[in-house]
């Protein structure tokens, strides 16, 4: 497979309109969705943002390579885009990104696919090639540049006896800058998805080592697993070890060696510094603590807000399948119950599988466990799940589960620091004895005596307030939740509204599906409004926009808000203002009419399960028409523009 097999001309964006990082990501994702290369833009964006939370994929030199490997991808694709003005992508060198490669990798991608992506990453090391891409005017020119560059790379590899189709012998894996030197270092490179940064860091380290006259062996820990694995002999004779990784790698083998633990980005941008320090042994001596991963990833810098958001989303993303699967089965059971009666065996079966004895029984423990896992790694999973289970049984509910997850995660981090001074002979006992006992005791004790009573009372009060909301207050809450769904269309505001609705959805009381109706209606409006505007105000949109507008009918009906993002990125003032107003109206109407949607996802496809399907559809339609008319009347015609 060649790189150009993944570069699809129809997905290329030769003039990126976005001016912010998230808008650029949204525009690239929209191109993938419009071409049918992905099946779930929401999930794909979630994976992209999760990777960005680890470290920016703006690697510097004007390049950004956001990437994700997920089941949301139908076909392996690399979306090429360029921006003349540049986008602040939080790049490593603080310079704007002008050339973008969004890598969409499906689960189970074969070895050839990963080799192609690795080759793409290595080509981007050459600044002349990047400049040529910036000067390309058409997708055909981009394809031609890659064909030429890859042919050159393959010819060079054949000359060196390192063709991509053959396994390199051990000797070929060591770069020798000076055959007479004994200077030798080893390195491991790894990024969370194992696609781009892994191989770019490998190539940068090898290239710099050759310039410095230092022998080096680099192990890559990509999505196919570890390749070119370092041998015990190589580790033993190395002056130092470089671990440029943003994910867990096997560290115990480096015990007693000077080890530099850095983000994978440092392997790309600070390769000379790393090699120099490793060669001189200028690094802390690694002492095994029984942890399977490196400490660098967990200690990386980042804003408190972004870390909390990442940890929260890890819990919610793992809980969501239980919410969706159990919620829809419960909703179907309610539908059957209206005609067949509560004692019908099918009704009982569906309610048992989906309800409190089935999927819904795991919601809060899964939420808490995976929040804790994101914070404190595997030792935190067990106390997090137990804390979540205690919250479930004490009626502390969703809020108690959130607290349990964060509590367990930080308890494990505290224990790691507390056990640092223990004798080395006890290292093996930490993960199998000390962490489980003490983390469970501390987390369980705090939950039992403090968090469970507090959050149980708070949850009871919140449920009571929602159950007894007056019509005016309920409509106001619906307006706020619906409008939030359109503010950033998949971003933090959108997720906050949806998370609140899920929290209410999983609690007891009659309000279970009321808030879900508001957020679902609010989330359906933006893409439907875009579709209506492009249909009925055709002279105000380009041919490409009109074609994209048609896909928004399907996306909107399916409750996929992200379909409107490209239009919002191109014209944020008009699109966002129009959509927020229409979404707020739709959310408010669901509360005015007391519509209950007992399913957490599905859009029009679960409307029949609502308490009043016709009124729910009418609320969405009214909001969409309002937004569509506002946008259509507000925009100028193409000629006027």
JSON list of N, CA and C in Angstrom, two decimals, residues 394-466:
[
{"chain": "A", "resi": 394, "resn": "UNK", "atom": "N", "xyz": [-25.79, 3.43, 48.35]},
{"chain": "A", "resi": 394, "resn": "UNK", "atom": "CA", "xyz": [-26.13, 4.41, 49.37]},
{"chain": "A", "resi": 394, "resn": "UNK", "atom": "C", "xyz": [-27.03, 5.52, 48.84]},
{"chain": "A", "resi": 395, "resn": "UNK", "atom": "N", "xyz": [-27.39, 5.41, 47.56]},
{"chain": "A", "resi": 395, "resn": "UNK", "atom": "CA", "xyz": [-28.20, 6.44, 46.90]},
{"chain": "A", "resi": 395, "resn": "UNK", "atom": "C", "xyz": [-27.43, 7.75, 46.71]},
{"chain": "A", "resi": 396, "resn": "UNK", "atom": "N", "xyz": [-26.08, 7.67, 46.76]},
{"chain": "A", "resi": 396, "resn": "UNK", "atom": "CA", "xyz": [-25.29, 8.85, 46.43]},
{"chain": "A", "resi": 396, "resn": "UNK", "atom": "C", "xyz": [-25.33, 9.12, 44.94]},
{"chain": "A", "resi": 397, "resn": "UNK", "atom": "N", "xyz": [-25.66, 8.09, 44.16]},
{"chain": "A", "resi": 397, "resn": "UNK", "atom": "CA", "xyz": [-25.95, 8.25, 42.75]},
{"chain": "A", "resi": 397, "resn": "UNK", "atom": "C", "xyz": [-24.79, 8.69, 41.89]},
{"chain": "A", "resi": 398, "resn": "UNK", "atom": "N", "xyz": [-25.15, 9.34, 40.80]},
{"chain": "A", "resi": 398, "resn": "UNK", "atom": "CA", "xyz": [-24.19, 9.77, 39.79]},
{"chain": "A", "resi": 398, "resn": "UNK", "atom": "C", "xyz": [-23.13, 10.70, 40.38]},
{"chain": "A", "resi": 399, "resn": "UNK", "atom": "N", "xyz": [-23.55, 11.65, 41.21]},
{"chain": "A", "resi": 399, "resn": "UNK", "atom": "CA", "xyz": [-22.62, 12.59, 41.82]},
{"chain": "A", "resi": 399, "resn": "UNK", "atom": "C", "xyz": [-21.65, 11.86, 42.75]},
{"chain": "A", "resi": 400, "resn": "UNK", "atom": "N", "xyz": [-22.16, 10.91, 43.52]},
{"chain": "A", "resi": 400, "resn": "UNK", "atom": "CA", "xyz": [-21.30, 10.13, 44.39]},
{"chain": "A", "resi": 400, "resn": "UNK", "atom": "C", "xyz": [-20.32, 9.29, 43.61]},
{"chain": "A", "resi": 401, "resn": "UNK", "atom": "N", "xyz": [-20.75, 8.77, 42.45]},
{"chain": "A", "resi": 401, "resn": "UNK", "atom": "CA", "xyz": [-19.85, 8.00, 41.59]},
{"chain": "A", "resi": 401, "resn": "UNK", "atom": "C", "xyz": [-18.72, 8.85, 41.05]},
{"chain": "A", "resi": 402, "resn": "UNK", "atom": "N", "xyz": [-19.05, 10.09, 40.63]},
{"chain": "A", "resi": 402, "resn": "UNK", "atom": "CA", "xyz": [-18.00, 11.00, 40.18]},
{"chain": "A", "resi": 402, "resn": "UNK", "atom": "C", "xyz": [-16.97, 11.24, 41.29]},
{"chain": "A", "resi": 403, "resn": "UNK", "atom": "N", "xyz": [-17.47, 11.51, 42.49]},
{"chain": "A", "resi": 403, "resn": "UNK", "atom": "CA", "xyz": [-16.57, 11.77, 43.61]},
{"chain": "A", "resi": 403, "resn": "UNK", "atom": "C", "xyz": [-15.72, 10.54, 43.92]},
{"chain": "A", "resi": 404, "resn": "UNK", "atom": "N", "xyz": [-16.31, 9.36, 43.86]},
{"chain": "A", "resi": 404, "resn": "UNK", "atom": "CA", "xyz": [-15.57, 8.13, 44.15]},
{"chain": "A", "resi": 404, "resn": "UNK", "atom": "C", "xyz": [-14.45, 7.91, 43.15]},
{"chain": "A", "resi": 405, "resn": "UNK", "atom": "N", "xyz": [-14.70, 8.19, 41.89]},
{"chain": "A", "resi": 405, "resn": "UNK", "atom": "CA", "xyz": [-13.68, 8.00, 40.86]},
{"chain": "A", "resi": 405, "resn": "UNK", "atom": "C", "xyz": [-12.48, 8.90, 41.08]},
{"chain": "A", "resi": 406, "resn": "UNK", "atom": "N", "xyz": [-12.73, 10.18, 41.29]},
{"chain": "A", "resi": 406, "resn": "UNK", "atom": "CA", "xyz": [-11.63, 11.11, 41.51]},
{"chain": "A", "resi": 406, "resn": "UNK", "atom": "C", "xyz": [-10.91, 10.81, 42.83]},
{"chain": "A", "resi": 407, "resn": "UNK", "atom": "N", "xyz": [-11.67, 10.44, 43.86]},
{"chain": "A", "resi": 407, "resn": "UNK", "atom": "CA", "xyz": [-11.07, 10.11, 45.14]},
{"chain": "A", "resi": 407, "resn": "UNK", "atom": "C", "xyz": [-10.11, 8.93, 45.00]},
{"chain": "A", "resi": 408, "resn": "UNK", "atom": "N", "xyz": [-10.56, 7.84, 44.40]},
{"chain": "A", "resi": 408, "resn": "UNK", "atom": "CA", "xyz": [-9.73, 6.64, 44.27]},
{"chain": "A", "resi": 408, "resn": "UNK", "atom": "C", "xyz": [-8.47, 6.91, 43.46]},
{"chain": "A", "resi": 409, "resn": "UNK", "atom": "N", "xyz": [-8.61, 7.67, 42.38]},
{"chain": "A", "resi": 409, "resn": "UNK", "atom": "CA", "xyz": [-7.46, 7.97, 41.54]},
{"chain": "A", "resi": 409, "resn": "UNK", "atom": "C", "xyz": [-6.37, 8.72, 42.29]},
{"chain": "A", "resi": 410, "resn": "UNK", "atom": "N", "xyz": [-6.78, 9.73, 43.05]},
{"chain": "A", "resi": 410, "resn": "UNK", "atom": "CA", "xyz": [-5.77, 10.54, 43.76]},
{"chain": "A", "resi": 410, "resn": "UNK", "atom": "C", "xyz": [-5.27, 9.85, 45.03]},
{"chain": "A", "resi": 411, "resn": "UNK", "atom": "N", "xyz": [-6.06, 8.95, 45.58]},
{"chain": "A", "resi": 411, "resn": "UNK", "atom": "CA", "xyz": [-5.57, 8.14, 46.70]},
{"chain": "A", "resi": 411, "resn": "UNK", "atom": "C", "xyz": [-4.40, 7.27, 46.24]},
{"chain": "A", "resi": 412, "resn": "UNK", "atom": "N", "xyz": [-4.51, 6.67, 45.06]},
{"chain": "A", "resi": 412, "resn": "UNK", "atom": "CA", "xyz": [-3.42, 5.84, 44.54]},
{"chain": "A", "resi": 412, "resn": "UNK", "atom": "C", "xyz": [-2.17, 6.68, 44.27]},
{"chain": "A", "resi": 413, "resn": "UNK", "atom": "N", "xyz": [-2.35, 7.86, 43.70]},
{"chain": "A", "resi": 413, "resn": "UNK", "atom": "CA", "xyz": [-1.20, 8.75, 43.48]},
{"chain": "A", "resi": 413, "resn": "UNK", "atom": "C", "xyz": [-0.54, 9.10, 44.81]},
{"chain": "A", "resi": 414, "resn": "UNK", "atom": "N", "xyz": [-1.34, 9.36, 45.84]},
{"chain": "A", "resi": 414, "resn": "UNK", "atom": "CA", "xyz": [-0.80, 9.66, 47.17]},
{"chain": "A", "resi": 414, "resn": "UNK", "atom": "C", "xyz": [-0.03, 8.46, 47.73]},
{"chain": "A", "resi": 415, "resn": "UNK", "atom": "N", "xyz": [-0.56, 7.26, 47.53]},
{"chain": "A", "resi": 415, "resn": "UNK", "atom": "CA", "xyz": [0.11, 6.07, 48.05]},
{"chain": "A", "resi": 415, "resn": "UNK", "atom": "C", "xyz": [1.44, 5.82, 47.34]},
{"chain": "A", "resi": 416, "resn": "UNK", "atom": "N", "xyz": [1.48, 6.10, 46.05]},
{"chain": "A", "resi": 416, "resn": "UNK", "atom": "CA", "xyz": [2.75, 5.93, 45.33]},
{"chain": "A", "resi": 416, "resn": "UNK", "atom": "C", "xyz": [3.84, 6.80, 45.96]},
{"chain": "A", "resi": 417, "resn": "UNK", "atom": "N", "xyz": [3.47, 8.04, 46.27]},
{"chain": "A", "resi": 417, "resn": "UNK", "atom": "CA", "xyz": [4.45, 8.93, 46.88]},
{"chain": "A", "resi": 417, "resn": "UNK", "atom": "C", "xyz": [4.80, 8.48, 48.30]},
{"chain": "A", "resi": 418, "resn": "UNK", "atom": "N", "xyz": [3.79, 8.01, 49.03]},
{"chain": "A", "resi": 418, "resn": "UNK", "atom": "CA", "xyz": [4.02, 7.59, 50.41]},
{"chain": "A", "resi": 418, "resn": "UNK", "atom": "C", "xyz": [4.91, 6.36, 50.49]},
{"chain": "A", "resi": 419, "resn": "UNK", "atom": "N", "xyz": [4.82, 5.46, 49.50]},
{"chain": "A", "resi": 419, "resn": "UNK", "atom": "CA", "xyz": [5.59, 4.21, 49.52]},
{"chain": "A", "resi": 419, "resn": "UNK", "atom": "C", "xyz": [6.96, 4.35, 48.85]},
{"chain": "A", "resi": 420, "resn": "UNK", "atom": "N", "xyz": [7.30, 5.54, 48.41]},
{"chain": "A", "resi": 420, "resn": "UNK", "atom": "CA", "xyz": [8.59, 5.72, 47.71]},
{"chain": "A", "resi": 420, "resn": "UNK", "atom": "C", "xyz": [9.77, 5.33, 48.58]},
{"chain": "A", "resi": 421, "resn": "UNK", "atom": "N", "xyz": [9.70, 5.61, 49.88]},
{"chain": "A", "resi": 421, "resn": "UNK", "atom": "CA", "xyz": [10.82, 5.36, 50.76]},
{"chain": "A", "resi": 421, "resn": "UNK", "atom": "C", "xyz": [10.94, 3.93, 51.27]},
{"chain": "A", "resi": 422, "resn": "UNK", "atom": "N", "xyz": [10.02, 3.05, 50.87]},
{"chain": "A", "resi": 422, "resn": "UNK", "atom": "CA", "xyz": [10.08, 1.67, 51.35]},
{"chain": "A", "resi": 422, "resn": "UNK", "atom": "C", "xyz": [11.29, 0.95, 50.77]},
{"chain": "A", "resi": 423, "resn": "UNK", "atom": "N", "xyz": [11.81, -0.07, 51.45]},
{"chain": "A", "resi": 423, "resn": "UNK", "atom": "CA", "xyz": [12.94, -0.84, 50.92]},
{"chain": "A", "resi": 423, "resn": "UNK", "atom": "C", "xyz": [12.63, -1.42, 49.54]},
{"chain": "A", "resi": 424, "resn": "UNK", "atom": "N", "xyz": [13.66, -1.50, 48.72]},
{"chain": "A", "resi": 424, "resn": "UNK", "atom": "CA", "xyz": [13.49, -1.99, 47.35]},
{"chain": "A", "resi": 424, "resn": "UNK", "atom": "C", "xyz": [12.95, -3.41, 47.32]},
{"chain": "A", "resi": 425, "resn": "UNK", "atom": "N", "xyz": [13.22, -4.20, 48.36]},
{"chain": "A", "resi": 425, "resn": "UNK", "atom": "CA", "xyz": [12.76, -5.59, 48.40]},
{"chain": "A", "resi": 425, "resn": "UNK", "atom": "C", "xyz": [11.24, -5.69, 48.44]},
{"chain": "A", "resi": 426, "resn": "UNK", "atom": "N", "xyz": [10.57, -4.59, 48.79]},
{"chain": "A", "resi": 426, "resn": "UNK", "atom": "CA", "xyz": [9.10, -4.60, 48.87]},
{"chain": "A", "resi": 426, "resn": "UNK", "atom": "C", "xyz": [8.44, -4.12, 47.58]},
{"chain": "A", "resi": 427, "resn": "UNK", "atom": "N", "xyz": [9.27, -3.77, 46.56]},
{"chain": "A", "resi": 427, "resn": "UNK", "atom": "CA", "xyz": [8.69, -3.24, 45.32]},
{"chain": "A", "resi": 427, "resn": "UNK", "atom": "C", "xyz": [7.68, -4.19, 44.71]},
{"chain": "A", "resi": 428, "resn": "UNK", "atom": "N", "xyz": [7.98, -5.48, 44.74]},
{"chain": "A", "resi": 428, "resn": "UNK", "atom": "CA", "xyz": [7.07, -6.45, 44.12]},
{"chain": "A", "resi": 428, "resn": "UNK", "atom": "C", "xyz": [5.75, -6.58, 44.84]},
{"chain": "A", "resi": 429, "resn": "UNK", "atom": "N", "xyz": [5.71, -6.18, 46.13]},
{"chain": "A", "resi": 429, "resn": "UNK", "atom": "CA", "xyz": [4.47, -6.29, 46.89]},
{"chain": "A", "resi": 429, "resn": "UNK", "atom": "C", "xyz": [3.52, -5.13, 46.68]},
{"chain": "A", "resi": 430, "resn": "UNK", "atom": "N", "xyz": [4.05, -4.02, 46.18]},
{"chain": "A", "resi": 430, "resn": "UNK", "atom": "CA", "xyz": [3.22, -2.82, 46.04]},
{"chain": "A", "resi": 430, "resn": "UNK", "atom": "C", "xyz": [1.98, -3.06, 45.17]},
{"chain": "A", "resi": 431, "resn": "UNK", "atom": "N", "xyz": [2.14, -3.52, 43.91]},
{"chain": "A", "resi": 431, "resn": "UNK", "atom": "CA", "xyz": [0.95, -3.64, 43.06]},
{"chain": "A", "resi": 431, "resn": "UNK", "atom": "C", "xyz": [0.01, -4.78, 43.45]},
{"chain": "A", "resi": 432, "resn": "UNK", "atom": "N", "xyz": [0.51, -5.81, 44.11]},
{"chain": "A", "resi": 432, "resn": "UNK", "atom": "CA", "xyz": [-0.34, -6.97, 44.41]},
{"chain": "A", "resi": 432, "resn": "UNK", "atom": "C", "xyz": [-0.86, -6.99, 45.84]},
{"chain": "A", "resi": 433, "resn": "UNK", "atom": "N", "xyz": [-0.30, -6.18, 46.72]},
{"chain": "A", "resi": 433, "resn": "UNK", "atom": "CA", "xyz": [-0.72, -6.22, 48.12]},
{"chain": "A", "resi": 433, "resn": "UNK", "atom": "C", "xyz": [-0.96, -4.82, 48.71]},
{"chain": "A", "resi": 434, "resn": "UNK", "atom": "N", "xyz": [0.06, -3.97, 48.64]},
{"chain": "A", "resi": 434, "resn": "UNK", "atom": "CA", "xyz": [-0.03, -2.69, 49.34]},
{"chain": "A", "resi": 434, "resn": "UNK", "atom": "C", "xyz": [-1.05, -1.75, 48.71]},
{"chain": "A", "resi": 435, "resn": "UNK", "atom": "N", "xyz": [-0.97, -1.55, 47.37]},
{"chain": "A", "resi": 435, "resn": "UNK", "atom": "CA", "xyz": [-1.92, -0.65, 46.71]},
{"chain": "A", "resi": 435, "resn": "UNK", "atom": "C", "xyz": [-3.37, -1.13, 46.86]},
{"chain": "A", "resi": 436, "resn": "UNK", "atom": "N", "xyz": [-3.67, -2.41, 46.60]},
{"chain": "A", "resi": 436, "resn": "UNK", "atom": "CA", "xyz": [-5.07, -2.85, 46.73]},
{"chain": "A", "resi": 436, "resn": "UNK", "atom": "C", "xyz": [-5.63, -2.66, 48.14]},
{"chain": "A", "resi": 437, "resn": "UNK", "atom": "N", "xyz": [-4.86, -3.04, 49.16]},
{"chain": "A", "resi": 437, "resn": "UNK", "atom": "CA", "xyz": [-5.38, -2.97, 50.53]},
{"chain": "A", "resi": 437, "resn": "UNK", "atom": "C", "xyz": [-5.58, -1.53, 50.98]},
{"chain": "A", "resi": 438, "resn": "UNK", "atom": "N", "xyz": [-4.53, -0.72, 50.87]},
{"chain": "A", "resi": 438, "resn": "UNK", "atom": "CA", "xyz": [-4.61, 0.64, 51.39]},
{"chain": "A", "resi": 438, "resn": "UNK", "atom": "C", "xyz": [-5.53, 1.53, 50.56]},
{"chain": "A", "resi": 439, "resn": "UNK", "atom": "N", "xyz": [-5.50, 1.37, 49.24]},
{"chain": "A", "resi": 439, "resn": "UNK", "atom": "CA", "xyz": [-6.39, 2.20, 48.41]},
{"chain": "A", "resi": 439, "resn": "UNK", "atom": "C", "xyz": [-7.85, 1.88, 48.67]},
{"chain": "A", "resi": 440, "resn": "UNK", "atom": "N", "xyz": [-8.16, 0.60, 48.84]},
{"chain": "A", "resi": 440, "resn": "UNK", "atom": "CA", "xyz": [-9.54, 0.21, 49.12]},
{"chain": "A", "resi": 440, "resn": "UNK", "atom": "C", "xyz": [-9.97, 0.69, 50.50]},
{"chain": "A", "resi": 441, "resn": "UNK", "atom": "N", "xyz": [-9.08, 0.54, 51.48]},
{"chain": "A", "resi": 441, "resn": "UNK", "atom": "CA", "xyz": [-9.42, 0.96, 52.84]},
{"chain": "A", "resi": 441, "resn": "UNK", "atom": "C", "xyz": [-9.66, 2.47, 52.91]},
{"chain": "A", "resi": 442, "resn": "UNK", "atom": "N", "xyz": [-8.77, 3.24, 52.32]},
{"chain": "A", "resi": 442, "resn": "UNK", "atom": "CA", "xyz": [-8.90, 4.71, 52.40]},
{"chain": "A", "resi": 442, "resn": "UNK", "atom": "C", "xyz": [-10.11, 5.19, 51.60]},
{"chain": "A", "resi": 443, "resn": "UNK", "atom": "N", "xyz": [-10.23, 4.70, 50.35]},
{"chain": "A", "resi": 443, "resn": "UNK", "atom": "CA", "xyz": [-11.37, 5.11, 49.51]},
{"chain": "A", "resi": 443, "resn": "UNK", "atom": "C", "xyz": [-12.69, 4.70, 50.13]},
{"chain": "A", "resi": 444, "resn": "UNK", "atom": "N", "xyz": [-12.77, 3.44, 50.57]},
{"chain": "A", "resi": 444, "resn": "UNK", "atom": "CA", "xyz": [-14.01, 2.94, 51.17]},
{"chain": "A", "resi": 444, "resn": "UNK", "atom": "C", "xyz": [-14.36, 3.67, 52.45]},
{"chain": "A", "resi": 445, "resn": "UNK", "atom": "N", "xyz": [-13.35, 3.97, 53.27]},
{"chain": "A", "resi": 445, "resn": "UNK", "atom": "CA", "xyz": [-13.62, 4.67, 54.52]},
{"chain": "A", "resi": 445, "resn": "UNK", "atom": "C", "xyz": [-14.15, 6.08, 54.29]},
{"chain": "A", "resi": 446, "resn": "UNK", "atom": "N", "xyz": [-13.52, 6.81, 53.36]},
{"chain": "A", "resi": 446, "resn": "UNK", "atom": "CA", "xyz": [-13.99, 8.17, 53.06]},
{"chain": "A", "resi": 446, "resn": "UNK", "atom": "C", "xyz": [-15.38, 8.14, 52.45]},
{"chain": "A", "resi": 447, "resn": "UNK", "atom": "N", "xyz": [-15.62, 7.18, 51.56]},
{"chain": "A", "resi": 447, "resn": "UNK", "atom": "CA", "xyz": [-16.95, 7.07, 50.95]},
{"chain": "A", "resi": 447, "resn": "UNK", "atom": "C", "xyz": [-18.00, 6.78, 52.02]},
{"chain": "A", "resi": 448, "resn": "UNK", "atom": "N", "xyz": [-17.71, 5.84, 52.92]},
{"chain": "A", "resi": 448, "resn": "UNK", "atom": "CA", "xyz": [-18.71, 5.40, 53.92]},
{"chain": "A", "resi": 448, "resn": "UNK", "atom": "C", "xyz": [-19.05, 6.50, 54.91]},
{"chain": "A", "resi": 449, "resn": "UNK", "atom": "N", "xyz": [-18.01, 7.19, 55.41]},
{"chain": "A", "resi": 449, "resn": "UNK", "atom": "CA", "xyz": [-18.24, 8.15, 56.49]},
{"chain": "A", "resi": 449, "resn": "UNK", "atom": "C", "xyz": [-18.50, 9.57, 56.01]},
{"chain": "A", "resi": 450, "resn": "UNK", "atom": "N", "xyz": [-18.09, 9.90, 54.79]},
{"chain": "A", "resi": 450, "resn": "UNK", "atom": "CA", "xyz": [-18.20, 11.29, 54.35]},
{"chain": "A", "resi": 450, "resn": "UNK", "atom": "C", "xyz": [-18.99, 11.44, 53.05]},
{"chain": "A", "resi": 451, "resn": "UNK", "atom": "N", "xyz": [-18.46, 10.86, 51.97]},
{"chain": "A", "resi": 451, "resn": "UNK", "atom": "CA", "xyz": [-19.04, 11.13, 50.65]},
{"chain": "A", "resi": 451, "resn": "UNK", "atom": "C", "xyz": [-20.44, 10.54, 50.49]},
{"chain": "A", "resi": 452, "resn": "UNK", "atom": "N", "xyz": [-20.64, 9.30, 50.94]},
{"chain": "A", "resi": 452, "resn": "UNK", "atom": "CA", "xyz": [-21.96, 8.67, 50.74]},
{"chain": "A", "resi": 452, "resn": "UNK", "atom": "C", "xyz": [-23.08, 9.46, 51.43]},
{"chain": "A", "resi": 453, "resn": "UNK", "atom": "N", "xyz": [-22.92, 9.84, 52.70]},
{"chain": "A", "resi": 453, "resn": "UNK", "atom": "CA", "xyz": [-24.00, 10.63, 53.33]},
{"chain": "A", "resi": 453, "resn": "UNK", "atom": "C", "xyz": [-24.23, 11.98, 52.65]},
{"chain": "A", "resi": 454, "resn": "UNK", "atom": "N", "xyz": [-23.11, 12.67, 52.33]},
{"chain": "A", "resi": 454, "resn": "UNK", "atom": "CA", "xyz": [-23.24, 14.00, 51.74]},
{"chain": "A", "resi": 454, "resn": "UNK", "atom": "C", "xyz": [-23.90, 13.94, 50.37]},
{"chain": "A", "resi": 455, "resn": "UNK", "atom": "N", "xyz": [-23.38, 13.06, 49.51]},
{"chain": "A", "resi": 455, "resn": "UNK", "atom": "CA", "xyz": [-23.91, 13.01, 48.14]},
{"chain": "A", "resi": 455, "resn": "UNK", "atom": "C", "xyz": [-25.27, 12.32, 48.07]},
{"chain": "A", "resi": 456, "resn": "UNK", "atom": "N", "xyz": [-25.56, 11.45, 49.01]},
{"chain": "A", "resi": 456, "resn": "UNK", "atom": "CA", "xyz": [-26.90, 10.87, 49.06]},
{"chain": "A", "resi": 456, "resn": "UNK", "atom": "C", "xyz": [-27.94, 11.95, 49.33]},
{"chain": "A", "resi": 457, "resn": "UNK", "atom": "N", "xyz": [-27.64, 12.82, 50.31]},
{"chain": "A", "resi": 457, "resn": "UNK", "atom": "CA", "xyz": [-28.56, 13.92, 50.61]},
{"chain": "A", "resi": 457, "resn": "UNK", "atom": "C", "xyz": [-28.66, 14.88, 49.43]},
{"chain": "A", "resi": 458, "resn": "UNK", "atom": "N", "xyz": [-27.51, 15.16, 48.80]},
{"chain": "A", "resi": 458, "resn": "UNK", "atom": "CA", "xyz": [-27.51, 16.08, 47.66]},
{"chain": "A", "resi": 458, "resn": "UNK", "atom": "C", "xyz": [-28.29, 15.49, 46.49]},
{"chain": "A", "resi": 459, "resn": "UNK", "atom": "N", "xyz": [-28.09, 14.19, 46.24]},
{"chain": "A", "resi": 459, "resn": "UNK", "atom": "CA", "xyz": [-28.78, 13.54, 45.13]},
{"chain": "A", "resi": 459, "resn": "UNK", "atom": "C", "xyz": [-30.29, 13.50, 45.37]},
{"chain": "A", "resi": 460, "resn": "UNK", "atom": "N", "xyz": [-30.66, 13.21, 46.61]},
{"chain": "A", "resi": 460, "resn": "UNK", "atom": "CA", "xyz": [-32.08, 13.19, 46.95]},
{"chain": "A", "resi": 460, "resn": "UNK", "atom": "C", "xyz": [-32.71, 14.58, 46.77]},
{"chain": "A", "resi": 461, "resn": "UNK", "atom": "N", "xyz": [-31.98, 15.60, 47.20]},
{"chain": "A", "resi": 461, "resn": "UNK", "atom": "CA", "xyz": [-32.49, 16.96, 47.06]},
{"chain": "A", "resi": 461, "resn": "UNK", "atom": "C", "xyz": [-32.62, 17.35, 45.60]},
{"chain": "A", "resi": 462, "resn": "UNK", "atom": "N", "xyz": [-31.59, 17.01, 44.78]},
{"chain": "A", "resi": 462, "resn": "UNK", "atom": "CA", "xyz": [-31.63, 17.36, 43.37]},
{"chain": "A", "resi": 462, "resn": "UNK", "atom": "C", "xyz": [-32.78, 16.66, 42.67]},
{"chain": "A", "resi": 463, "resn": "UNK", "atom": "N", "xyz": [-32.96, 15.36, 42.97]},
{"chain": "A", "resi": 463, "resn": "UNK", "atom": "CA", "xyz": [-34.06, 14.62, 42.36]},
{"chain": "A", "resi": 463, "resn": "UNK", "atom": "C", "xyz": [-35.40, 15.22, 42.76]},
{"chain": "A", "resi": 464, "resn": "UNK", "atom": "N", "xyz": [-35.51, 15.61, 44.04]},
{"chain": "A", "resi": 464, "resn": "UNK", "atom": "CA", "xyz": [-36.76, 16.22, 44.50]},
{"chain": "A", "resi": 464, "resn": "UNK", "atom": "C", "xyz": [-37.05, 17.53, 43.80]},
{"chain": "A", "resi": 465, "resn": "UNK", "atom": "N", "xyz": [-36.00, 18.34, 43.62]},
{"chain": "A", "resi": 465, "resn": "UNK", "atom": "CA", "xyz": [-36.18, 19.61, 42.92]},
{"chain": "A", "resi": 465, "resn": "UNK", "atom": "C", "xyz": [-36.65, 19.38, 41.49]},
{"chain": "A", "resi": 466, "resn": "UNK", "atom": "N", "xyz": [-36.03, 18.43, 40.80]},
{"chain": "A", "resi": 466, "resn": "UNK", "atom": "CA", "xyz": [-36.40, 18.16, 39.41]},
{"chain": "A", "resi": 466, "resn": "UNK", "atom": "C", "xyz": [-37.81, 17.58, 39.31]}
]
